[in-house]
Amino acid sequence: RSLETLGHYGPTIARGLAVLRRLNFDIPAAPSPVIVLQAMVQTSNIASQYKLLDNSPSLSSFTPRAKVIHPKQKSILKIIDSVAVACFVSTSPYLPLVACATVIYSLQQGIFHCEESSSAFAIFGYFKVFLEGKFDEGQQWGKLAITILANSTNGNASVRARMYLFGFLYFWYISPSETCRRLHETYAIGMRCGDVDSAMYALFLDWKCQFFGGEKLSIVQANYVEYLKSITKYSKELSKHYVLYKINLNELIGISDEDPFSVLEGTICNEAELLEHAKLEKYSPLIEAVHLSQFLSAFWMGDFTKAMESSNDILMQPSSKMLKLQSIYYTFYRGIVAYRLFREGHGEHFLEEGNAVLSKVQSWRQTCGHVENKVLLLQAEYFASKCNRNAAKEKYEAAIKSARDHGFLHERGLAYECMGKYFSSIVEISEAKQCFRQAHECYVQWGALGKAEQIWRDHGLDQNNSKFDQGTTKHERECDDVIWMA
C-alpha cells in the first residue's frame, strides 16, 4: 500500500501480483486479450451459481448482511485494492484479471456482502461493458455494488468503489446531473474518512461531467476555481489534467488574459511542455489528455482538419482504448468531424469513419438514454453527406428537440450550428442564417460567449445581407445539383 500511495504503480502491481499468486490467485502472467476474455467468461459462469444478478432471481432478493471478515481476508482485500488502484491509474492490462480474481475470491469466501468487494463488482461490470459490450450485465453488476454500498459504513473501501462505480460504469445508466451528484457525494465521503486521493479523483470527475454534460459555464467556471484549491493542494498529478480543461473552458467563455498553467508554479508553463513531460514519463493517460484538449479546442473553434489530427493522436495512446466518461462526447464529436471532412472533399474514408462512429453511438442508445440527441445529429450528418436534404433536415430538427428535452443546451446549439453549416453548403442562405442565430442564442445561454462571438463574426449575423462564404467543395456542388434536380 505504501508503494501505491507513493505513486510507484509498476512496483505495486509487480509485488501485489506476486503475493496474490502465492496465495493461489489464478492471475496469468501474460494478460493477452484472449486470456482476459476467457477469465471474464469463467468469472461470469462462477457468479451465475450464486444467483445474485437480475437474471438469476431478482436482485431485490439479495440483502447485504453484517458479516465478520477474518483478518487474513481483510488483508488480502487491501492488497487487491492497492493493486487495482495501481492498475487503474496506469491503465494496466492486468486490471480485468485482478477484478475477475477478486470477484471469484469474494464469492467463494462468502464475503461478497462487504464493501471491500464492491470495487471488484464495479470494475467487473465496467469490463462487461468495455470488453464484451454487454451493457445490461454491466448494469446488473453496478446495481449489486450499489446495493452493497447502501449498507456500508462509508469507509475507505466504499469511497474507491463509489469512484469506480459512478465515474466509470454507472454514468451510462443515469443522467449527467445525477452522475455529478453521486461523484460529489463520493468526494465528501472520501474527505470525511481520510481517503483524500479517491476524493480528489471523484471531485475531478464531478467537474469533468459538469463540463461535458452541458452545465452552465458560469457554474462550471465557479466550480473550477473552488475545486482547484483542493486539487492543487492534494494532487499535483491530477492538477496537470485539470488545467488542460481550463484551456478549453477559457476558449469557450472568451477569456484570453489568463494562464491556466500558473497553478503549476513554474514547473510546466504551457501545453507543449506538459506534452513533453508526459512523453518523458511515458504516461499514456496524460499524453491522451493533452491531445484531447487540443481536439476540443479545434472542434469548438471549427478547425476540423486539426481536430481530426488530434483525434488520431488520441487513438495512438493505449489509454484511449478504455471507455471513460468523456468517451461518449469525444466519440460523438469525432463523428461530426469525419462527416464534415468528407463533405469538404477530404476523402471517402471519412464517410466510412463517420458511419463507424454512428454505428457505435447507436449501439449505446438502448442503454444510455442521454445519447439520443447525439444519434439523431449523427444521422443528420449522414443524410447530409448522402445529399438527402429532406431526411437531413428532419434529423437535425429531431436532434435539436431531443437536446432541448434532455436539457443539453450546448448540444442544442451544436445541432443548430451543424444544420446551418449544411444549409450554407447547399446555398440555402436564409435558412442557414436563421440556424446560426439560434446556435448563437444557445451558446450565449450556455455561457460560451467566445464560441457565440465566433458564430456571430464568421457568419455575418450583424448584417442584413448574408456574408456566408458561398464557395463550395466539389461534393457540395454535386449535392446542390442533386437537390435541385429532384
mmCIF file of C-alpha atoms in Angstrom, residues 112-441:
data_model
loop_
_atom_site.group_PDB
_atom_site.id
_atom_site.type_symbol
_atom_site.label_atom_id
_atom_site.label_comp_id
_atom_site.label_asym_id
_atom_site.label_seq_id
_atom_site.Cartn_x
_atom_site.Cartn_y
_atom_site.Cartn_z
ATOM 1 C CA PHE A 112 -19.321 -10.652 -1.219
ATOM 2 C CA HIS A 113 -21.560 -8.717 1.178
ATOM 3 C CA CYS A 114 -18.716 -6.444 2.311
ATOM 4 C CA GLU A 115 -17.859 -3.048 0.888
ATOM 5 C CA GLU A 116 -14.326 -4.221 0.099
ATOM 6 C CA SER A 117 -15.782 -6.474 -2.597
ATOM 7 C CA SER A 118 -17.944 -3.787 -4.185
ATOM 8 C CA SER A 119 -14.970 -2.229 -6.013
ATOM 9 C CA ALA A 120 -14.324 -5.513 -7.811
ATOM 10 C CA PHE A 121 -18.002 -5.811 -8.758
ATOM 11 C CA ALA A 122 -17.977 -2.264 -10.175
ATOM 12 C CA ILE A 123 -14.758 -2.877 -12.119
ATOM 13 C CA PHE A 124 -16.009 -6.226 -13.410
ATOM 14 C CA GLY A 125 -19.216 -4.502 -14.542
ATOM 15 C CA TYR A 126 -17.104 -1.888 -16.315
ATOM 16 C CA PHE A 127 -15.272 -4.583 -18.282
ATOM 17 C CA LYS A 128 -18.569 -6.266 -19.112
ATOM 18 C CA VAL A 129 -19.385 -3.046 -20.955
ATOM 19 C CA PHE A 130 -15.922 -2.219 -22.263
ATOM 20 C CA LEU A 131 -14.717 -5.641 -23.422
ATOM 21 C CA GLU A 132 -17.932 -7.518 -24.148
ATOM 22 C CA GLY A 133 -20.350 -4.689 -24.932
ATOM 23 C CA LYS A 134 -22.867 -6.223 -22.502
ATOM 24 C CA PHE A 135 -24.454 -3.090 -21.084
ATOM 25 C CA ASP A 136 -27.290 -4.955 -19.343
ATOM 26 C CA GLU A 137 -24.902 -7.205 -17.433
ATOM 27 C CA GLY A 138 -22.686 -4.232 -16.612
ATOM 28 C CA GLN A 139 -25.698 -2.509 -15.110
ATOM 29 C CA GLN A 140 -26.565 -5.598 -13.060
ATOM 30 C CA TRP A 141 -23.081 -5.685 -11.530
ATOM 31 C CA GLY A 142 -23.367 -1.966 -10.885
ATOM 32 C CA LYS A 143 -26.698 -2.470 -9.107
ATOM 33 C CA LEU A 144 -25.118 -5.177 -6.967
ATOM 34 C CA ALA A 145 -22.342 -2.759 -5.950
ATOM 35 C CA ILE A 146 -24.910 -0.034 -5.191
ATOM 36 C CA THR A 147 -26.903 -2.423 -3.001
ATOM 37 C CA ILE A 148 -23.787 -3.322 -1.025
ATOM 38 C CA LEU A 149 -22.699 0.310 -0.673
ATOM 39 C CA ALA A 150 -26.153 1.363 0.530
ATOM 40 C CA ASN A 151 -25.492 -0.767 3.613
ATOM 41 C CA SER A 152 -21.798 0.102 4.006
ATOM 42 C CA THR A 153 -20.050 2.033 6.761
ATOM 43 C CA ASN A 154 -18.682 4.549 4.231
ATOM 44 C CA GLY A 155 -15.080 3.563 4.911
ATOM 45 C CA ASN A 156 -12.102 3.903 2.575
ATOM 46 C CA ALA A 157 -13.108 0.843 0.574
ATOM 47 C CA SER A 158 -16.534 2.304 -0.164
ATOM 48 C CA VAL A 159 -15.019 5.565 -1.435
ATOM 49 C CA ARG A 160 -12.963 3.842 -4.104
ATOM 50 C CA ALA A 161 -15.878 1.617 -5.010
ATOM 51 C CA ARG A 162 -18.138 4.643 -5.470
ATOM 52 C CA MET A 163 -15.500 6.390 -7.556
ATOM 53 C CA TYR A 164 -15.149 3.375 -9.863
ATOM 54 C CA LEU A 165 -18.893 2.831 -9.963
ATOM 55 C CA PHE A 166 -20.118 6.330 -10.814
ATOM 56 C CA GLY A 167 -17.027 7.646 -12.576
ATOM 57 C CA PHE A 168 -16.514 4.709 -14.950
ATOM 58 C CA LEU A 169 -19.595 2.496 -15.112
ATOM 59 C CA TYR A 170 -22.890 3.935 -13.998
ATOM 60 C CA PHE A 171 -22.763 7.183 -15.971
ATOM 61 C CA TRP A 172 -24.154 5.097 -18.839
ATOM 62 C CA TYR A 173 -27.371 4.499 -16.925
ATOM 63 C CA ILE A 174 -28.087 7.815 -15.172
ATOM 64 C CA SER A 175 -28.192 11.440 -16.288
ATOM 65 C CA PRO A 176 -25.060 13.632 -16.241
ATOM 66 C CA SER A 177 -26.559 15.707 -13.419
ATOM 67 C CA GLU A 178 -27.153 12.583 -11.317
ATOM 68 C CA THR A 179 -23.627 11.386 -12.067
ATOM 69 C CA CYS A 180 -22.281 14.723 -10.820
ATOM 70 C CA ARG A 181 -24.339 14.460 -7.635
ATOM 71 C CA ARG A 182 -23.111 10.937 -6.930
ATOM 72 C CA LEU A 183 -19.477 11.862 -7.566
ATOM 73 C CA HIS A 184 -19.657 14.933 -5.344
ATOM 74 C CA GLU A 185 -21.174 12.765 -2.631
ATOM 75 C CA THR A 186 -18.234 10.374 -3.081
ATOM 76 C CA TYR A 187 -15.823 13.295 -2.687
ATOM 77 C CA ALA A 188 -17.497 14.344 0.578
ATOM 78 C CA ILE A 189 -17.400 10.791 1.989
ATOM 79 C CA GLY A 190 -13.738 10.442 0.981
ATOM 80 C CA MET A 191 -12.734 13.637 2.757
ATOM 81 C CA ARG A 192 -14.603 12.600 5.905
ATOM 82 C CA CYS A 193 -12.921 9.203 6.104
ATOM 83 C CA GLY A 194 -9.456 10.378 5.025
ATOM 84 C CA ASP A 195 -9.233 8.817 1.552
ATOM 85 C CA VAL A 196 -8.048 12.062 0.002
ATOM 86 C CA ASP A 197 -6.708 10.523 -3.233
ATOM 87 C CA SER A 198 -10.040 8.963 -4.157
ATOM 88 C CA ALA A 199 -11.875 12.094 -3.010
ATOM 89 C CA MET A 200 -9.804 14.274 -5.339
ATOM 90 C CA TYR A 201 -10.327 11.950 -8.280
ATOM 91 C CA ALA A 202 -14.080 11.931 -7.627
ATOM 92 C CA LEU A 203 -14.063 15.736 -7.455
ATOM 93 C CA PHE A 204 -12.197 15.922 -10.770
ATOM 94 C CA LEU A 205 -14.661 13.514 -12.400
ATOM 95 C CA ASP A 206 -17.560 15.532 -10.990
ATOM 96 C CA TRP A 207 -16.224 18.713 -12.620
ATOM 97 C CA LYS A 208 -15.454 16.923 -15.887
ATOM 98 C CA CYS A 209 -19.028 15.613 -16.033
ATOM 99 C CA GLN A 210 -20.339 19.152 -15.496
ATOM 100 C CA PHE A 211 -18.171 20.423 -18.351
ATOM 101 C CA PHE A 212 -19.094 17.734 -20.873
ATOM 102 C CA GLY A 213 -22.690 17.329 -19.682
ATOM 103 C CA GLY A 214 -23.728 20.882 -20.524
ATOM 104 C CA GLU A 215 -23.883 22.627 -17.153
ATOM 105 C CA LYS A 216 -23.986 26.421 -17.456
ATOM 106 C CA LEU A 217 -20.398 27.520 -17.977
ATOM 107 C CA SER A 218 -20.681 30.210 -15.313
ATOM 108 C CA ILE A 219 -21.253 27.406 -12.796
ATOM 109 C CA VAL A 220 -18.519 25.263 -14.352
ATOM 110 C CA GLN A 221 -16.117 28.203 -14.080
ATOM 111 C CA ALA A 222 -17.035 28.920 -10.451
ATOM 112 C CA ASN A 223 -16.652 25.261 -9.514
ATOM 113 C CA TYR A 224 -13.301 25.088 -11.304
ATOM 114 C CA VAL A 225 -11.968 27.865 -9.085
ATOM 115 C CA GLU A 226 -13.418 26.234 -5.970
ATOM 116 C CA TYR A 227 -12.254 22.685 -6.747
ATOM 117 C CA LEU A 228 -8.813 23.895 -7.852
ATOM 118 C CA LYS A 229 -7.930 24.826 -4.279
ATOM 119 C CA SER A 230 -8.277 21.231 -3.125
ATOM 120 C CA ILE A 231 -6.904 19.512 -6.219
ATOM 121 C CA THR A 232 -3.686 21.563 -6.337
ATOM 122 C CA LYS A 233 -3.239 21.079 -2.588
ATOM 123 C CA TYR A 234 -3.636 17.324 -2.550
ATOM 124 C CA SER A 235 -2.820 16.057 -6.059
ATOM 125 C CA LYS A 236 -0.116 17.668 -8.191
ATOM 126 C CA GLU A 237 -0.505 14.972 -10.850
ATOM 127 C CA LEU A 238 -4.249 15.471 -11.153
ATOM 128 C CA SER A 239 -3.672 19.226 -11.434
ATOM 129 C CA LYS A 240 -1.879 18.622 -14.747
ATOM 130 C CA HIS A 241 -5.032 17.078 -16.188
ATOM 131 C CA TYR A 242 -7.276 19.708 -14.647
ATOM 132 C CA VAL A 243 -5.531 22.742 -16.169
ATOM 133 C CA LEU A 244 -5.917 21.293 -19.663
ATOM 134 C CA TYR A 245 -9.686 21.562 -19.419
ATOM 135 C CA LYS A 246 -9.303 25.168 -18.259
ATOM 136 C CA ILE A 247 -7.767 25.933 -21.654
ATOM 137 C CA ASN A 248 -10.941 24.675 -23.343
ATOM 138 C CA LEU A 249 -13.193 26.414 -20.821
ATOM 139 C CA ASN A 250 -11.427 29.751 -21.328
ATOM 140 C CA GLU A 251 -11.762 29.489 -25.108
ATOM 141 C CA LEU A 252 -15.478 28.787 -24.876
ATOM 142 C CA ILE A 253 -16.113 31.567 -22.387
ATOM 143 C CA GLY A 254 -13.865 34.008 -24.225
ATOM 144 C CA ILE A 255 -11.164 34.524 -21.595
ATOM 145 C CA SER A 256 -7.812 35.312 -23.200
ATOM 146 C CA ASP A 257 -5.816 37.030 -20.443
ATOM 147 C CA GLU A 258 -5.442 34.119 -18.038
ATOM 148 C CA ASP A 259 -2.712 31.493 -17.735
ATOM 149 C CA PRO A 260 -4.166 28.154 -16.547
ATOM 150 C CA PHE A 261 -0.627 26.772 -16.035
ATOM 151 C CA SER A 262 0.237 29.326 -13.341
ATOM 152 C CA VAL A 263 -1.120 26.930 -10.701
ATOM 153 C CA LEU A 264 1.712 24.506 -11.536
ATOM 154 C CA GLU A 265 4.124 27.046 -10.035
ATOM 155 C CA GLY A 266 6.532 27.253 -12.948
ATOM 156 C CA THR A 267 7.256 23.537 -13.235
ATOM 157 C CA ILE A 268 5.309 23.391 -16.523
ATOM 158 C CA CYS A 269 4.438 26.602 -18.333
ATOM 159 C CA ASN A 270 2.391 25.586 -21.354
ATOM 160 C CA GLU A 271 0.702 22.747 -23.217
ATOM 161 C CA ALA A 272 3.803 21.859 -25.253
ATOM 162 C CA GLU A 273 5.907 21.477 -22.102
ATOM 163 C CA LEU A 274 3.218 19.345 -20.498
ATOM 164 C CA LEU A 275 3.133 17.056 -23.534
ATOM 165 C CA GLU A 276 6.919 16.733 -23.495
ATOM 166 C CA HIS A 277 6.819 15.967 -19.766
ATOM 167 C CA ALA A 278 4.156 13.273 -20.297
ATOM 168 C CA LYS A 279 6.189 11.697 -23.106
ATOM 169 C CA LEU A 280 9.360 11.636 -20.987
ATOM 170 C CA GLU A 281 7.399 9.948 -18.213
ATOM 171 C CA LYS A 282 5.803 7.593 -20.790
ATOM 172 C CA TYR A 283 2.485 8.310 -19.107
ATOM 173 C CA SER A 284 -0.167 7.483 -21.694
ATOM 174 C CA PRO A 285 -3.212 8.951 -19.834
ATOM 175 C CA LEU A 286 -1.589 12.396 -19.629
ATOM 176 C CA ILE A 287 -0.458 12.272 -23.273
ATOM 177 C CA GLU A 288 -4.037 11.379 -24.199
ATOM 178 C CA ALA A 289 -5.348 14.257 -22.062
ATOM 179 C CA VAL A 290 -3.141 16.798 -23.866
ATOM 180 C CA HIS A 291 -4.317 15.599 -27.273
ATOM 181 C CA LEU A 292 -7.935 15.606 -26.071
ATOM 182 C CA SER A 293 -7.555 19.235 -25.013
ATOM 183 C CA GLN A 294 -6.156 20.053 -28.456
ATOM 184 C CA PHE A 295 -9.013 18.143 -30.098
ATOM 185 C CA LEU A 296 -11.666 20.008 -28.099
ATOM 186 C CA SER A 297 -10.077 23.377 -28.894
ATOM 187 C CA ALA A 298 -10.006 22.626 -32.612
ATOM 188 C CA PHE A 299 -13.521 21.149 -32.611
ATOM 189 C CA TRP A 300 -15.285 24.009 -30.863
ATOM 190 C CA MET A 301 -13.351 26.624 -32.826
ATOM 191 C CA GLY A 302 -14.238 24.925 -36.125
ATOM 192 C CA ASP A 303 -10.798 23.713 -37.296
ATOM 193 C CA PHE A 304 -11.901 20.184 -38.210
ATOM 194 C CA THR A 305 -8.704 19.238 -40.025
ATOM 195 C CA LYS A 306 -6.691 19.919 -36.878
ATOM 196 C CA ALA A 307 -9.376 18.229 -34.783
ATOM 197 C CA MET A 308 -9.011 15.014 -36.782
ATOM 198 C CA GLU A 309 -5.218 15.152 -36.459
ATOM 199 C CA SER A 310 -5.542 15.448 -32.681
ATOM 200 C CA SER A 311 -8.151 12.699 -32.662
ATOM 201 C CA ASN A 312 -5.756 10.370 -34.460
ATOM 202 C CA ASP A 313 -3.065 11.232 -31.906
ATOM 203 C CA ILE A 314 -5.503 10.237 -29.161
ATOM 204 C CA LEU A 315 -6.201 6.877 -30.775
ATOM 205 C CA MET A 316 -2.476 6.078 -30.804
ATOM 206 C CA GLN A 317 -2.422 6.041 -26.987
ATOM 207 C CA PRO A 318 -3.104 2.714 -25.209
ATOM 208 C CA SER A 319 -5.157 4.516 -22.553
ATOM 209 C CA SER A 320 -7.632 5.739 -25.202
ATOM 210 C CA LYS A 321 -8.897 2.186 -25.695
ATOM 211 C CA MET A 322 -10.561 2.239 -22.268
ATOM 212 C CA LEU A 323 -14.036 3.742 -22.086
ATOM 213 C CA LYS A 324 -14.230 6.836 -19.908
ATOM 214 C CA LEU A 325 -16.831 9.437 -19.083
ATOM 215 C CA GLN A 326 -15.593 11.705 -21.879
ATOM 216 C CA SER A 327 -15.656 8.815 -24.395
ATOM 217 C CA ILE A 328 -19.331 9.484 -25.174
ATOM 218 C CA TYR A 329 -18.631 13.094 -26.107
ATOM 219 C CA TYR A 330 -15.286 12.616 -27.808
ATOM 220 C CA THR A 331 -16.667 9.812 -29.994
ATOM 221 C CA PHE A 332 -19.724 11.899 -30.872
ATOM 222 C CA TYR A 333 -17.606 14.907 -31.834
ATOM 223 C CA ARG A 334 -15.244 12.750 -33.899
ATOM 224 C CA GLY A 335 -18.212 11.501 -35.931
ATOM 225 C CA ILE A 336 -19.286 15.066 -36.723
ATOM 226 C CA VAL A 337 -15.716 15.914 -37.740
ATOM 227 C CA ALA A 338 -15.488 12.880 -40.037
ATOM 228 C CA TYR A 339 -18.748 13.606 -41.856
ATOM 229 C CA ARG A 340 -17.812 17.265 -42.296
ATOM 230 C CA LEU A 341 -14.384 16.439 -43.713
ATOM 231 C CA PHE A 342 -15.994 14.022 -46.151
ATOM 232 C CA ARG A 343 -18.384 16.707 -47.383
ATOM 233 C CA GLU A 344 -15.464 19.107 -47.776
ATOM 234 C CA GLY A 345 -13.816 16.661 -50.171
ATOM 235 C CA HIS A 346 -11.067 15.198 -47.974
ATOM 236 C CA GLY A 347 -11.726 11.578 -48.931
ATOM 237 C CA GLU A 348 -14.213 8.724 -48.963
ATOM 238 C CA HIS A 349 -12.599 7.175 -45.890
ATOM 239 C CA PHE A 350 -14.066 9.948 -43.743
ATOM 240 C CA LEU A 351 -17.575 8.825 -44.691
ATOM 241 C CA GLU A 352 -16.643 5.323 -43.529
ATOM 242 C CA GLU A 353 -15.244 6.756 -40.296
ATOM 243 C CA GLY A 354 -18.423 8.749 -39.694
ATOM 244 C CA ASN A 355 -20.556 5.667 -40.321
ATOM 245 C CA ALA A 356 -18.448 3.650 -37.866
ATOM 246 C CA VAL A 357 -18.991 6.279 -35.181
ATOM 247 C CA LEU A 358 -22.727 6.410 -35.913
ATOM 248 C CA SER A 359 -22.952 2.638 -35.559
ATOM 249 C CA LYS A 360 -21.105 2.733 -32.232
ATOM 250 C CA VAL A 361 -23.220 5.520 -30.751
ATOM 251 C CA GLN A 362 -26.408 3.790 -31.934
ATOM 252 C CA SER A 363 -25.303 0.682 -30.022
ATOM 253 C CA TRP A 364 -25.219 2.786 -26.844
ATOM 254 C CA ARG A 365 -28.688 4.237 -27.329
ATOM 255 C CA GLN A 366 -30.819 1.484 -25.772
ATOM 256 C CA THR A 367 -28.851 1.608 -22.538
ATOM 257 C CA CYS A 368 -27.800 5.240 -22.403
ATOM 258 C CA GLY A 369 -30.847 7.450 -22.800
ATOM 259 C CA HIS A 370 -28.888 10.679 -22.925
ATOM 260 C CA VAL A 371 -27.215 9.821 -26.246
ATOM 261 C CA GLU A 372 -30.490 10.068 -28.197
ATOM 262 C CA ASN A 373 -29.810 13.584 -29.478
ATOM 263 C CA LYS A 374 -26.263 12.571 -30.419
ATOM 264 C CA VAL A 375 -27.508 9.667 -32.541
ATOM 265 C CA LEU A 376 -30.020 11.944 -34.267
ATOM 266 C CA LEU A 377 -27.391 14.584 -35.053
ATOM 267 C CA LEU A 378 -25.003 11.986 -36.463
ATOM 268 C CA GLN A 379 -27.849 10.614 -38.573
ATOM 269 C CA ALA A 380 -28.480 14.139 -39.855
ATOM 270 C CA GLU A 381 -24.808 14.469 -40.777
ATOM 271 C CA TYR A 382 -25.005 11.109 -42.557
ATOM 272 C CA PHE A 383 -28.003 12.160 -44.659
ATOM 273 C CA ALA A 384 -26.319 15.486 -45.381
ATOM 274 C CA SER A 385 -23.297 13.556 -46.639
ATOM 275 C CA LYS A 386 -25.561 11.432 -48.856
ATOM 276 C CA CYS A 387 -27.206 14.536 -50.405
ATOM 277 C CA ASN A 388 -30.607 13.722 -48.867
ATOM 278 C CA ARG A 389 -31.721 17.209 -47.940
ATOM 279 C CA ASN A 390 -35.184 16.392 -46.559
ATOM 280 C CA ALA A 391 -34.023 13.491 -44.385
ATOM 281 C CA ALA A 392 -31.110 15.563 -43.092
ATOM 282 C CA LYS A 393 -33.398 18.467 -42.163
ATOM 283 C CA GLU A 394 -35.782 16.110 -40.359
ATOM 284 C CA LYS A 395 -32.962 14.589 -38.313
ATOM 285 C CA TYR A 396 -31.401 17.962 -37.498
ATOM 286 C CA GLU A 397 -34.741 19.170 -36.173
ATOM 287 C CA ALA A 398 -35.212 15.948 -34.181
ATOM 288 C CA ALA A 399 -31.701 16.331 -32.693
ATOM 289 C CA ILE A 400 -32.493 19.909 -31.666
ATOM 290 C CA LYS A 401 -35.738 18.825 -29.980
ATOM 291 C CA SER A 402 -34.062 15.888 -28.206
ATOM 292 C CA ALA A 403 -31.233 18.092 -26.931
ATOM 293 C CA ARG A 404 -33.813 20.561 -25.613
ATOM 294 C CA ASP A 405 -35.831 17.785 -23.942
ATOM 295 C CA HIS A 406 -32.699 16.456 -22.207
ATOM 296 C CA GLY A 407 -31.580 19.926 -21.118
ATOM 297 C CA PHE A 408 -28.391 19.845 -23.232
ATOM 298 C CA LEU A 409 -28.198 23.494 -24.201
ATOM 299 C CA HIS A 410 -24.676 23.152 -25.621
ATOM 300 C CA GLU A 411 -25.633 20.264 -27.907
ATOM 301 C CA ARG A 412 -28.772 22.065 -28.987
ATOM 302 C CA GLY A 413 -26.516 24.930 -30.097
ATOM 303 C CA LEU A 414 -24.218 22.444 -31.810
ATOM 304 C CA ALA A 415 -27.134 20.900 -33.721
ATOM 305 C CA TYR A 416 -28.271 24.341 -34.908
ATOM 306 C CA GLU A 417 -24.686 25.140 -35.954
ATOM 307 C CA CYS A 418 -24.309 21.873 -37.900
ATOM 308 C CA MET A 419 -27.659 22.475 -39.584
ATOM 309 C CA GLY A 420 -26.596 25.987 -40.509
ATOM 310 C CA LYS A 421 -23.331 24.723 -41.968
ATOM 311 C CA TYR A 422 -25.219 22.225 -44.086
ATOM 312 C CA PHE A 423 -27.752 24.763 -45.380
ATOM 313 C CA SER A 424 -24.909 27.155 -46.131
ATOM 314 C CA SER A 425 -23.129 24.459 -48.155
ATOM 315 C CA ILE A 426 -26.201 23.964 -50.385
ATOM 316 C CA VAL A 427 -26.683 27.738 -50.656
ATOM 317 C CA GLU A 428 -29.921 27.944 -48.639
ATOM 318 C CA ILE A 429 -28.664 31.189 -47.153
ATOM 319 C CA SER A 430 -31.769 32.403 -45.347
ATOM 320 C CA GLU A 431 -32.303 29.060 -43.574
ATOM 321 C CA ALA A 432 -28.588 28.869 -42.687
ATOM 322 C CA LYS A 433 -28.583 32.335 -41.178
ATOM 323 C CA GLN A 434 -31.629 31.510 -39.072
ATOM 324 C CA CYS A 435 -29.870 28.379 -37.757
ATOM 325 C CA PHE A 436 -26.735 30.315 -36.902
ATOM 326 C CA ARG A 437 -28.782 32.873 -34.979
ATOM 327 C CA GLN A 438 -30.377 30.064 -32.978
ATOM 328 C CA ALA A 439 -26.954 28.495 -32.367
ATOM 329 C CA HIS A 440 -25.630 31.870 -31.199
ATOM 330 C CA GLU A 441 -28.525 32.231 -28.758
#
